[in-house]
GROMACS .gro file of C-alpha atoms in nm:
model
  285
    1MET     CA    1   3.449  -1.596  -1.060
    2PRO     CA    2   3.537  -1.268  -0.877
    3GLU     CA    3   3.276  -1.160  -0.618
    4THR     CA    4   3.060  -0.853  -0.744
    5THR     CA    5   3.132  -0.542  -0.528
    6GLU     CA    6   2.897  -0.253  -0.441
    7SER     CA    7   3.086  -0.024  -0.674
    8ASP     CA    8   3.021  -0.266  -0.951
    9ILE     CA    9   2.645  -0.233  -0.874
   10GLN     CA   10   2.670   0.128  -0.873
   11ARG     CA   11   2.849   0.158  -1.200
   12ASN     CA   12   2.607  -0.102  -1.371
   13ASP     CA   13   2.323   0.119  -1.249
   14GLU     CA   14   2.465   0.441  -1.372
   15THR     CA   15   2.513   0.295  -1.720
   16GLY     CA   16   2.148   0.175  -1.728
   17GLY     CA   17   2.251  -0.193  -1.709
   18GLY     CA   18   2.120  -0.264  -1.355
   19ARG     CA   19   1.768  -0.352  -1.260
   20LYS     CA   20   1.550  -0.096  -1.085
   21LYS     CA   21   1.584  -0.058  -0.707
   22SER     CA   22   1.337  -0.002  -0.442
   23ALA     CA   23   1.366   0.043  -0.064
   24VAL     CA   24   1.186   0.145   0.258
   25VAL     CA   25   1.405   0.390   0.458
   26ALA     CA   26   1.313   0.449   0.819
   27ILE     CA   27   1.435   0.795   0.953
   28ILE     CA   28   1.517   0.787   1.322
   29GLY     CA   29   1.663   1.052   1.540
   30ARG     CA   30   1.593   1.258   1.863
   31PRO     CA   31   1.324   1.514   1.868
   32SER     CA   32   1.374   1.826   1.659
   33ALA     CA   33   1.677   1.666   1.481
   34GLY     CA   34   1.531   1.780   1.139
   35LYS     CA   35   1.352   1.461   1.017
   36SER     CA   36   1.053   1.624   0.877
   37THR     CA   37   1.251   1.909   0.730
   38PHE     CA   38   1.490   1.646   0.549
   39LEU     CA   39   1.186   1.449   0.425
   40ASN     CA   40   1.019   1.738   0.263
   41ALA     CA   41   1.354   1.845   0.113
   42ALA     CA   42   1.416   1.502  -0.016
   43CYS     CA   43   1.071   1.475  -0.175
   44GLY     CA   44   1.076   1.833  -0.301
   45GLU     CA   45   0.719   1.868  -0.157
   46LYS     CA   46   0.549   1.948   0.186
   47VAL     CA   47   0.496   1.587   0.313
   48SER     CA   48   0.551   1.617   0.686
   49ILE     CA   49   0.475   1.924   0.905
   50VAL     CA   50   0.757   2.105   1.064
   51SER     CA   51   0.749   2.292   1.410
   52PRO     CA   52   1.012   2.386   1.658
   53VAL     CA   53   0.797   2.203   1.908
   54PRO     CA   54   0.940   1.856   1.994
   55GLN     CA   55   0.728   1.551   1.901
   56THR     CA   56   0.522   1.723   1.639
   57THR     CA   57   0.520   1.414   1.407
   58ARG     CA   58   0.267   1.160   1.566
   59ASN     CA   59   0.243   0.920   1.290
   60ALA     CA   60   0.487   0.719   1.054
   61ILE     CA   61   0.467   0.961   0.753
   62ARG     CA   62   0.562   0.834   0.423
   63GLY     CA   63   0.751   1.040   0.156
   64ILE     CA   64   0.841   0.890  -0.187
   65VAL     CA   65   1.153   0.975  -0.383
   66ASN     CA   66   1.152   0.860  -0.746
   67GLY     CA   67   1.443   0.858  -0.972
   68ASP     CA   68   1.605   0.703  -1.276
   69ARG     CA   69   1.753   0.418  -1.082
   70GLY     CA   70   1.449   0.337  -0.854
   71GLN     CA   71   1.232   0.446  -0.561
   72LEU     CA   72   1.305   0.533  -0.205
   73VAL     CA   73   1.014   0.518   0.045
   74PHE     CA   74   1.081   0.713   0.344
   75VAL     CA   75   0.898   0.675   0.676
   76ASP     CA   76   0.941   0.972   0.910
   77THR     CA   77   0.901   0.857   1.260
   78PRO     CA   78   0.830   1.049   1.581
   79GLY     CA   79   1.150   1.177   1.747
   80TYR     CA   80   1.306   0.901   1.989
   81HIS     CA   81   1.354   1.009   2.341
   82GLU     CA   82   1.303   0.916   2.715
   83SER     CA   83   0.993   1.009   2.887
   84ASP     CA   84   0.726   0.844   3.111
   85LYS     CA   85   0.444   1.032   2.953
   86LYS     CA   86   0.187   0.809   2.774
   87LEU     CA   87   0.209   0.996   2.439
   88ASN     CA   88   0.565   0.992   2.444
   89ILE     CA   89   0.597   0.621   2.531
   90ARG     CA   90   0.357   0.552   2.226
   91LEU     CA   91   0.566   0.770   1.988
   92THR     CA   92   0.891   0.616   2.094
   93ALA     CA   93   0.761   0.262   2.048
   94LEU     CA   94   0.623   0.357   1.691
   95ALA     CA   95   0.976   0.482   1.598
   96ARG     CA   96   1.147   0.169   1.743
   97ASP     CA   97   0.914  -0.064   1.574
   98ARG     CA   98   0.989   0.066   1.241
   99LEU     CA   99   1.357  -0.052   1.255
  100GLY     CA  100   1.306  -0.421   1.183
  101GLU     CA  101   1.077  -0.345   0.887
  102ALA     CA  102   1.292  -0.104   0.696
  103ASP     CA  103   1.534  -0.196   0.425
  104LEU     CA  104   1.753   0.091   0.518
  105LEU     CA  105   1.790   0.312   0.848
  106LEU     CA  106   1.859   0.689   0.815
  107TYR     CA  107   1.992   0.809   1.158
  108LEU     CA  108   1.949   1.187   1.166
  109VAL     CA  109   2.172   1.368   1.426
  110ASP     CA  110   2.156   1.732   1.513
  111ALA     CA  111   2.521   1.874   1.478
  112SER     CA  112   2.427   2.176   1.696
  113ARG     CA  113   2.348   1.974   2.008
  114GLU     CA  114   2.560   1.764   2.241
  115ALA     CA  115   2.511   1.401   2.232
  116GLY     CA  116   2.360   1.291   2.539
  117ARG     CA  117   2.180   0.978   2.682
  118GLU     CA  118   1.902   0.973   2.428
  119GLU     CA  119   2.162   0.980   2.133
  120ALA     CA  120   2.335   0.685   2.305
  121LEU     CA  121   2.003   0.503   2.324
  122ILE     CA  122   1.959   0.556   1.954
  123ALA     CA  123   2.302   0.428   1.874
  124GLU     CA  124   2.242   0.129   2.080
  125LEU     CA  125   1.899   0.056   1.911
  126LEU     CA  126   2.081   0.082   1.567
  127ALA     CA  127   2.384  -0.141   1.660
  128PRO     CA  128   2.223  -0.463   1.562
  129TYR     CA  129   2.124  -0.326   1.221
  130LEU     CA  130   2.454  -0.155   1.134
  131ASP     CA  131   2.461  -0.305   0.783
  132ARG     CA  132   2.157  -0.115   0.698
  133VAL     CA  133   2.243   0.216   0.883
  134VAL     CA  134   2.335   0.551   0.708
  135VAL     CA  135   2.389   0.861   0.913
  136ALA     CA  136   2.302   1.215   0.820
  137VAL     CA  137   2.486   1.486   1.047
  138ASN     CA  138   2.224   1.753   1.007
  139LYS     CA  139   2.218   2.129   1.067
  140THR     CA  140   2.577   2.185   0.957
  141ASP     CA  141   2.475   2.524   0.836
  142LEU     CA  142   2.437   2.656   1.194
  143ALA     CA  143   2.719   2.853   1.357
  144ASP     CA  144   2.729   2.626   1.672
  145ALA     CA  145   2.730   2.298   1.465
  146LYS     CA  146   3.013   2.047   1.565
  147PRO     CA  147   3.011   1.769   1.305
  148ALA     CA  148   3.356   1.673   1.433
  149ALA     CA  149   3.213   1.597   1.769
  150VAL     CA  150   2.921   1.382   1.611
  151ARG     CA  151   3.165   1.171   1.437
  152ALA     CA  152   3.366   1.119   1.741
  153PHE     CA  153   3.055   1.004   1.912
  154LEU     CA  154   2.956   0.767   1.622
  155SER     CA  155   3.320   0.610   1.638
  156ALA     CA  156   3.269   0.550   2.001
  157THR     CA  157   2.909   0.413   1.984
  158LEU     CA  158   2.880   0.255   1.659
  159PRO     CA  159   3.260   0.154   1.583
  160GLY     CA  160   3.170  -0.073   1.303
  161LEU     CA  161   3.003   0.197   1.104
  162ARG     CA  162   3.174   0.260   0.767
  163ALA     CA  163   3.297   0.614   0.686
  164ASP     CA  164   3.131   0.627   0.362
  165ARG     CA  165   2.801   0.582   0.542
  166VAL     CA  166   2.830   0.918   0.705
  167PHE     CA  167   2.724   1.244   0.548
  168GLU     CA  168   2.718   1.605   0.680
  169ILE     CA  169   2.419   1.786   0.543
  170SER     CA  170   2.168   2.065   0.596
  171ALA     CA  171   1.825   1.984   0.530
  172LYS     CA  172   1.719   2.351   0.585
  173THR     CA  173   1.949   2.451   0.289
  174ASP     CA  174   1.944   2.132   0.092
  175ALA     CA  175   2.321   2.090   0.111
  176ASN     CA  176   2.435   1.744   0.037
  177VAL     CA  177   2.092   1.607   0.049
  178GLY     CA  178   2.124   1.490  -0.315
  179VAL     CA  179   2.449   1.308  -0.230
  180LEU     CA  180   2.286   1.128   0.056
  181LEU     CA  181   1.999   1.013  -0.159
  182THR     CA  182   2.259   0.897  -0.421
  183ARG     CA  183   2.412   0.673  -0.153
  184LEU     CA  184   2.084   0.552  -0.020
  185MET     CA  185   2.004   0.435  -0.374
  186ASP     CA  186   2.339   0.273  -0.400
  187LEU     CA  187   2.258   0.051  -0.090
  188ALA     CA  188   1.889  -0.019  -0.194
  189PRO     CA  189   1.814  -0.376  -0.305
  190GLU     CA  190   1.663  -0.445  -0.646
  191GLY     CA  191   1.293  -0.439  -0.664
  192ASP     CA  192   0.998  -0.297  -0.824
  193ALA     CA  193   0.855   0.041  -0.730
  194MET     CA  194   0.616   0.033  -0.449
  195TYR     CA  195   0.404   0.328  -0.571
  196PRO     CA  196   0.336   0.497  -0.903
  197GLU     CA  197   0.613   0.742  -1.019
  198GLU     CA  198   0.401   1.055  -0.997
  199TYR     CA  199   0.354   0.988  -0.605
  200TYR     CA  200   0.560   1.177  -0.350
  201THR     CA  201   0.346   1.061  -0.067
  202ASP     CA  202   0.087   0.803   0.026
  203GLN     CA  203  -0.110   1.020   0.263
  204ALA     CA  204  -0.485   1.042   0.239
  205VAL     CA  205  -0.623   1.382   0.147
  206ASP     CA  206  -0.808   1.438   0.479
  207PHE     CA  207  -0.502   1.341   0.680
  208ARG     CA  208  -0.290   1.576   0.466
  209ILE     CA  209  -0.528   1.874   0.534
  210ALA     CA  210  -0.568   1.781   0.904
  211GLU     CA  211  -0.179   1.788   0.948
  212VAL     CA  212  -0.116   2.125   0.782
  213ILE     CA  213  -0.407   2.286   1.000
  214ARG     CA  214  -0.254   2.120   1.313
  215GLU     CA  215   0.099   2.264   1.207
  216LYS     CA  216  -0.030   2.608   1.187
  217ALA     CA  217  -0.235   2.575   1.503
  218ILE     CA  218   0.085   2.447   1.687
  219LEU     CA  219   0.299   2.738   1.542
  220ASN     CA  220   0.052   3.011   1.651
  221THR     CA  221  -0.042   2.871   2.003
  222ARG     CA  222   0.263   2.665   2.090
  223GLU     CA  223   0.326   2.875   2.415
  224GLU     CA  224  -0.018   2.763   2.552
  225ILE     CA  225  -0.099   2.436   2.376
  226PRO     CA  226   0.190   2.276   2.203
  227HIS     CA  227   0.058   1.912   2.193
  228ALA     CA  228  -0.302   1.943   2.322
  229ILE     CA  229  -0.469   1.988   1.995
  230TYR     CA  230  -0.623   1.764   1.739
  231VAL     CA  231  -0.777   1.828   1.408
  232GLU     CA  232  -1.106   1.649   1.289
  233ILE     CA  233  -1.210   1.672   0.919
  234ALA     CA  234  -1.577   1.675   0.948
  235ASP     CA  235  -1.669   1.715   0.568
  236LEU     CA  236  -1.464   1.670   0.242
  237GLU     CA  237  -1.599   1.721  -0.093
  238MET     CA  238  -1.542   1.841  -0.457
  239LYS     CA  239  -1.721   2.137  -0.579
  240LYS     CA  240  -1.757   2.355  -0.901
  241ASN     CA  241  -1.759   2.024  -1.108
  242GLY     CA  242  -1.448   1.888  -0.952
  243LYS     CA  243  -1.243   2.217  -0.961
  244GLU     CA  244  -1.250   2.306  -0.596
  245LEU     CA  245  -1.190   2.096  -0.307
  246TRP     CA  246  -1.383   2.196  -0.001
  247ALA     CA  247  -1.316   2.075   0.369
  248ARG     CA  248  -1.470   2.158   0.703
  249ALA     CA  249  -1.244   2.091   1.001
  250PHE     CA  250  -1.258   2.121   1.379
  251LEU     CA  251  -0.981   2.192   1.601
  252VAL     CA  252  -1.011   1.991   1.917
  253VAL     CA  253  -0.853   2.098   2.251
  254GLU     CA  254  -0.824   1.919   2.598
  255ARG     CA  255  -0.962   2.187   2.815
  256GLU     CA  256  -1.247   2.457   2.804
  257SER     CA  257  -1.002   2.727   2.901
  258GLN     CA  258  -0.789   2.643   2.581
  259LYS     CA  259  -1.077   2.720   2.333
  260SER     CA  260  -1.043   3.099   2.374
  261MET     CA  261  -0.665   3.072   2.300
  262VAL     CA  262  -0.736   2.897   1.972
  263ILE     CA  263  -1.019   3.138   1.880
  264GLY     CA  264  -0.844   3.457   1.991
  265LYS     CA  265  -0.993   3.802   2.041
  266GLY     CA  266  -1.251   3.868   1.779
  267ALA     CA  267  -1.179   3.521   1.623
  268ALA     CA  268  -0.854   3.661   1.502
  269MET     CA  269  -0.652   3.351   1.582
  270ILE     CA  270  -0.864   3.103   1.434
  271LYS     CA  271  -0.871   3.308   1.119
  272LYS     CA  272  -0.495   3.338   1.106
  273ILE     CA  273  -0.464   2.963   1.155
  274ARG     CA  274  -0.734   2.913   0.851
  275LEU     CA  275  -0.565   3.151   0.627
  276GLU     CA  276  -0.213   3.018   0.677
  277ALA     CA  277  -0.326   2.669   0.628
  278LEU     CA  278  -0.539   2.769   0.319
  279ARG     CA  279  -0.213   2.923   0.177
  280ASP     CA  280  -0.016   2.601   0.213
  281LEU     CA  281  -0.306   2.360   0.107
  282ASN     CA  282  -0.349   2.574  -0.214
  283LYS     CA  283   0.008   2.492  -0.322
  284ILE     CA  284  -0.030   2.126  -0.225
  285PHE     CA  285  -0.370   2.062  -0.396
   0.00000   0.00000   0.00000
């Protein structure tokens, strides 16, 4: 009996004869490679906060993509890089630990930056898991993007990587994101969905509110306190017979001198953060 090929499985799924598929996909890449932007584009909703400040993502964020053929559960890990700072060491360990747990690994590479030692370290980490790796060469919409250079780097560091596992995309413009998702679904193992079909994330409500507020605080004060900020949700309740979600949050900073930066003159800054967060939260909830 001839061996069943990957293309046979794909055709079987497309005609409705195959079983449903399900996979956990860990996203790994250098800081600011566009992991959070990709996750939001894939899910069609704001799942992970986005900022030009490296290491904005501090947790393993889950985003869920549902389709006719099955479900992909993405885990957006913190940007992987070398550093001796305690926070960065913890974030890097978090990213590394996800590799062994995932069914598939999505390696996101910024096509507008030269591959350096950090990129080489990621390739070294992924080498033992090559049968599970798919590469997305991101930011190809930028004028200084060099996807050919990225492909050359991949050939040198991951020589066993198949050409049909490498995709040139733009998470920002959504270019080729759908094609990439189709390929990931092709490679996903058979299995039942891990979450109900209406879910696009498994984040708790208070965590999502805190993350959106943190995003706005980082974007508005990044020159002064890019990482030295934490959001605590003190109260969360439904009002007006369940028609309105009410939250009280505290912005926590490291030093007394940073309080005035967050508050701003005449409380203008903290008001700006609140209104921008409220605008996004009204869309989400």
